Amino acid sequence: MKRTALSFSGGKDSCFALYKLQEQEGIEIASLVTTVFQEDQKTVAHGEPPEHIKQQAERLDVPVTFVTTDFKSYGEDYLDHLLKLKETYQLDAIAFGDIYLEGHREWGEELAARAGLEPLYPLWSTEYQALPLLQEFISHGFQARVIKVDEEKLPADWVGRIVDGAFADEIARLDVCPMSESGEYHTVVEDGPCFRK
């Protein structure tokens, strides 16, 4: 059994990565790992209160741990936390929800190597597979809502939208990544097949 930690934001990519990992034989998700800014005590990825992530983790029936950090020491803080988790949970791997940005993958692979863990990328694909991946996410019954947008790329009134078939159809016509690999929008997942409660 490959005991794995998952980098977790509470959004669609990390929840879909969790689902994909749980569908694979021989992988056990030992812990979710969420980064929180020391200054405002909000999650790094989406600016959410950690309490929201705790509630998600409880419903997912997977433990969550938090890395408190800042921009300057982000990598070192993450590594220190990962080394402690490795010992606590006897980890073999660390998983990420990245899809096609090579720079993100390189960072995760370097982090994993320094921690002596195998890097896993269950969603890894190509830029051209982003729309089919979003459609697959929706087809599995995940319920996600947009909580933040990059207003240079999407209208502010997209905040609050449900990620459903109509959303996928509309975003496919825009000049943005349908899976928001460059932060065009951020989501919170409120339900789906990997939620146990």
Short mmCIF file of C-alpha atoms in Angstrom, two decimals:
data_model
loop_
_atom_site.label_atom_id
_atom_site.label_comp_id
_atom_site.label_asym_id
_atom_site.label_seq_id
_atom_site.Cartn_x
_atom_site.Cartn_y
_atom_site.Cartn_z
CA MET A 1 0.00 0.00 0.00
CA LYS A 2 1.43 3.38 -1.07
CA ARG A 3 0.71 5.80 1.78
CA THR A 4 0.20 9.22 0.23
CA ALA A 5 -0.27 12.83 1.32
CA LEU A 6 -2.24 15.12 -1.02
CA SER A 7 -1.63 18.84 -1.44
CA PHE A 8 -5.16 20.15 -0.87
CA SER A 9 -6.86 23.50 -1.49
CA GLY A 10 -10.49 22.41 -1.18
CA GLY A 11 -11.09 23.24 -4.84
CA LYS A 12 -11.99 21.14 -7.85
CA ASP A 13 -8.47 20.06 -8.83
CA SER A 14 -7.48 18.76 -5.41
CA CYS A 15 -10.85 17.06 -4.84
CA PHE A 16 -10.72 15.46 -8.29
CA ALA A 17 -7.13 14.35 -7.64
CA LEU A 18 -8.29 12.79 -4.36
CA TYR A 19 -11.06 10.93 -6.19
CA LYS A 20 -8.67 9.66 -8.87
CA LEU A 21 -6.18 8.47 -6.25
CA GLN A 22 -8.88 6.71 -4.23
CA GLU A 23 -9.96 4.89 -7.40
CA GLN A 24 -6.46 3.45 -7.85
CA GLU A 25 -5.61 0.18 -6.16
CA GLY A 26 -2.64 0.23 -3.84
CA ILE A 27 -2.92 3.89 -2.77
CA GLU A 28 -4.03 5.05 0.66
CA ILE A 29 -4.54 8.76 1.33
CA ALA A 30 -2.97 9.25 4.75
CA SER A 31 -3.37 13.03 4.99
CA LEU A 32 -4.39 16.18 3.17
CA VAL A 33 -1.90 19.07 3.36
CA THR A 34 -3.11 22.67 3.15
CA THR A 35 -0.93 25.79 3.23
CA VAL A 36 -2.03 28.81 5.27
CA PHE A 37 -0.52 32.29 5.23
CA GLN A 38 0.86 33.26 8.64
CA GLU A 39 -0.18 36.90 8.18
CA ASP A 40 -3.92 36.50 7.61
CA GLN A 41 -4.50 32.84 8.56
CA LYS A 42 -6.20 32.14 5.21
CA THR A 43 -5.37 29.34 2.80
CA VAL A 44 -2.65 30.20 0.29
CA ALA A 45 -4.49 28.88 -2.75
CA HIS A 46 -7.96 30.33 -2.29
CA GLY A 47 -7.96 32.64 0.73
CA GLU A 48 -10.33 30.38 2.65
CA PRO A 49 -10.48 30.10 6.46
CA PRO A 50 -8.80 26.86 7.61
CA GLU A 51 -12.06 25.94 9.36
CA HIS A 52 -13.68 25.43 5.94
CA ILE A 53 -10.92 22.99 4.98
CA LYS A 54 -11.33 21.13 8.29
CA GLN A 55 -15.04 20.73 7.58
CA GLN A 56 -14.31 19.42 4.09
CA ALA A 57 -11.71 16.99 5.41
CA GLU A 58 -14.17 15.69 7.97
CA ARG A 59 -16.74 15.04 5.24
CA LEU A 60 -14.05 13.43 3.08
CA ASP A 61 -13.04 11.27 6.06
CA VAL A 62 -9.34 12.09 5.57
CA PRO A 63 -7.13 13.85 8.15
CA VAL A 64 -5.84 17.31 7.24
CA THR A 65 -2.73 19.13 8.43
CA PHE A 66 -1.81 22.77 7.88
CA VAL A 67 1.50 24.35 6.87
CA THR A 68 1.67 27.90 8.24
CA THR A 69 4.01 29.91 6.03
CA ASP A 70 4.77 33.06 4.05
CA PHE A 71 6.02 33.71 0.51
CA LYS A 72 9.66 33.91 1.59
CA SER A 73 9.87 30.55 3.36
CA TYR A 74 7.07 28.67 1.57
CA GLY A 75 9.21 25.87 0.11
CA GLU A 76 11.24 25.26 3.26
CA ASP A 77 8.17 25.33 5.52
CA TYR A 78 6.38 22.86 3.24
CA LEU A 79 9.42 20.56 3.22
CA ASP A 80 9.78 20.64 7.02
CA HIS A 81 6.10 19.82 7.43
CA LEU A 82 6.30 17.04 4.85
CA LEU A 83 9.26 15.43 6.60
CA LYS A 84 7.28 15.36 9.87
CA LEU A 85 4.27 13.90 8.06
CA LYS A 86 6.48 11.29 6.43
CA GLU A 87 7.56 10.09 9.85
CA THR A 88 4.09 10.30 11.42
CA TYR A 89 2.22 8.54 8.62
CA GLN A 90 5.06 6.47 7.14
CA LEU A 91 4.46 8.21 3.82
CA ASP A 92 5.64 6.88 0.49
CA ALA A 93 4.34 9.63 -1.81
CA ILE A 94 3.04 13.19 -2.12
CA ALA A 95 0.32 13.96 -4.69
CA PHE A 96 -0.58 17.21 -6.43
CA GLY A 97 -3.58 18.32 -8.51
CA ASP A 98 -1.57 20.07 -11.23
CA ILE A 99 -2.64 19.40 -14.81
CA TYR A 100 -0.11 20.68 -17.35
CA LEU A 101 2.08 23.54 -16.07
CA GLU A 102 5.62 22.16 -16.15
CA GLY A 103 6.93 24.72 -13.65
CA HIS A 104 4.44 23.56 -11.04
CA ARG A 105 5.34 19.93 -11.67
CA GLU A 106 9.06 20.64 -11.41
CA TRP A 107 8.53 22.37 -8.06
CA GLY A 108 6.53 19.42 -6.71
CA GLU A 109 9.01 16.87 -8.01
CA GLU A 110 11.91 18.72 -6.40
CA LEU A 111 10.01 18.95 -3.10
CA ALA A 112 9.21 15.24 -3.23
CA ALA A 113 12.82 14.34 -4.01
CA ARG A 114 14.09 16.39 -1.07
CA ALA A 115 11.58 14.65 1.20
CA GLY A 116 12.42 11.20 -0.18
CA LEU A 117 8.88 10.70 -1.50
CA GLU A 118 7.42 9.68 -4.85
CA PRO A 119 5.57 12.54 -6.61
CA LEU A 120 2.12 11.65 -7.97
CA TYR A 121 0.10 13.69 -10.48
CA PRO A 122 -3.23 11.89 -11.00
CA LEU A 123 -4.67 14.65 -13.24
CA TRP A 124 -1.55 15.21 -15.35
CA SER A 125 -2.49 15.74 -18.98
CA THR A 126 -2.09 18.43 -21.63
CA GLU A 127 -3.51 21.90 -22.12
CA TYR A 128 -5.79 20.45 -24.81
CA GLN A 129 -7.35 17.99 -22.37
CA ALA A 130 -8.43 20.68 -19.90
CA LEU A 131 -12.01 20.92 -21.21
CA PRO A 132 -12.57 17.12 -21.30
CA LEU A 133 -11.13 16.97 -17.77
CA LEU A 134 -13.59 19.62 -16.57
CA GLN A 135 -16.45 17.75 -18.26
CA GLU A 136 -15.32 14.52 -16.59
CA PHE A 137 -15.22 16.26 -13.20
CA ILE A 138 -18.80 17.46 -13.70
CA SER A 139 -20.01 14.08 -15.00
CA HIS A 140 -18.83 12.36 -11.80
CA GLY A 141 -21.33 14.43 -9.83
CA PHE A 142 -19.01 16.88 -8.10
CA GLN A 143 -20.71 20.06 -6.91
CA ALA A 144 -18.33 23.01 -7.06
CA ARG A 145 -18.89 26.75 -6.80
CA VAL A 146 -16.68 29.62 -8.00
CA ILE A 147 -15.34 31.62 -5.04
CA LYS A 148 -12.78 33.88 -6.75
CA VAL A 149 -11.93 35.06 -10.27
CA ASP A 150 -9.05 36.86 -11.93
CA GLU A 151 -11.02 39.88 -13.15
CA GLU A 152 -8.56 40.44 -16.00
CA LYS A 153 -9.69 37.11 -17.43
CA LEU A 154 -13.26 36.53 -16.24
CA PRO A 155 -16.16 38.79 -15.20
CA ALA A 156 -16.56 39.42 -11.46
CA ASP A 157 -20.14 38.12 -11.62
CA TRP A 158 -18.80 34.60 -12.21
CA VAL A 159 -18.18 34.43 -8.46
CA GLY A 160 -20.93 32.25 -7.03
CA ARG A 161 -21.51 30.31 -10.25
CA ILE A 162 -21.98 26.56 -10.07
CA VAL A 163 -19.52 24.50 -12.12
CA ASP A 164 -21.93 22.51 -14.27
CA GLY A 165 -22.53 21.68 -17.92
CA ALA A 166 -23.61 25.23 -18.77
CA PHE A 167 -20.46 26.55 -17.08
CA ALA A 168 -18.28 24.17 -19.13
CA ASP A 169 -20.04 25.16 -22.37
CA GLU A 170 -19.54 28.86 -21.69
CA ILE A 171 -15.93 28.69 -20.53
CA ALA A 172 -15.04 26.59 -23.59
CA ARG A 173 -15.86 29.64 -25.76
CA LEU A 174 -13.51 31.94 -23.82
CA ASP A 175 -9.78 32.42 -24.17
CA VAL A 176 -8.97 30.91 -20.76
CA CYS A 177 -8.06 27.46 -19.48
CA PRO A 178 -11.32 25.62 -18.71
CA MET A 179 -9.67 24.01 -15.66
CA SER A 180 -8.18 27.35 -14.53
CA GLU A 181 -4.62 26.05 -14.51
CA SER A 182 -3.36 29.65 -14.45
CA GLY A 183 -5.73 30.82 -11.72
CA GLU A 184 -8.48 32.23 -13.93
CA TYR A 185 -10.99 31.16 -11.29
CA HIS A 186 -10.98 29.25 -8.00
CA THR A 187 -13.61 26.94 -6.60
CA VAL A 188 -14.76 25.22 -3.46
CA VAL A 189 -16.19 21.71 -3.75
CA GLU A 190 -19.31 21.20 -1.67
CA ASP A 191 -20.15 17.59 -2.55
CA GLY A 192 -19.12 14.73 -4.77
CA PRO A 193 -18.33 11.02 -4.96
CA CYS A 194 -15.37 11.16 -2.56
CA PHE A 195 -17.41 12.83 0.18
CA ARG A 196 -18.43 10.25 2.78
CA LYS A 197 -20.60 12.48 5.00
#
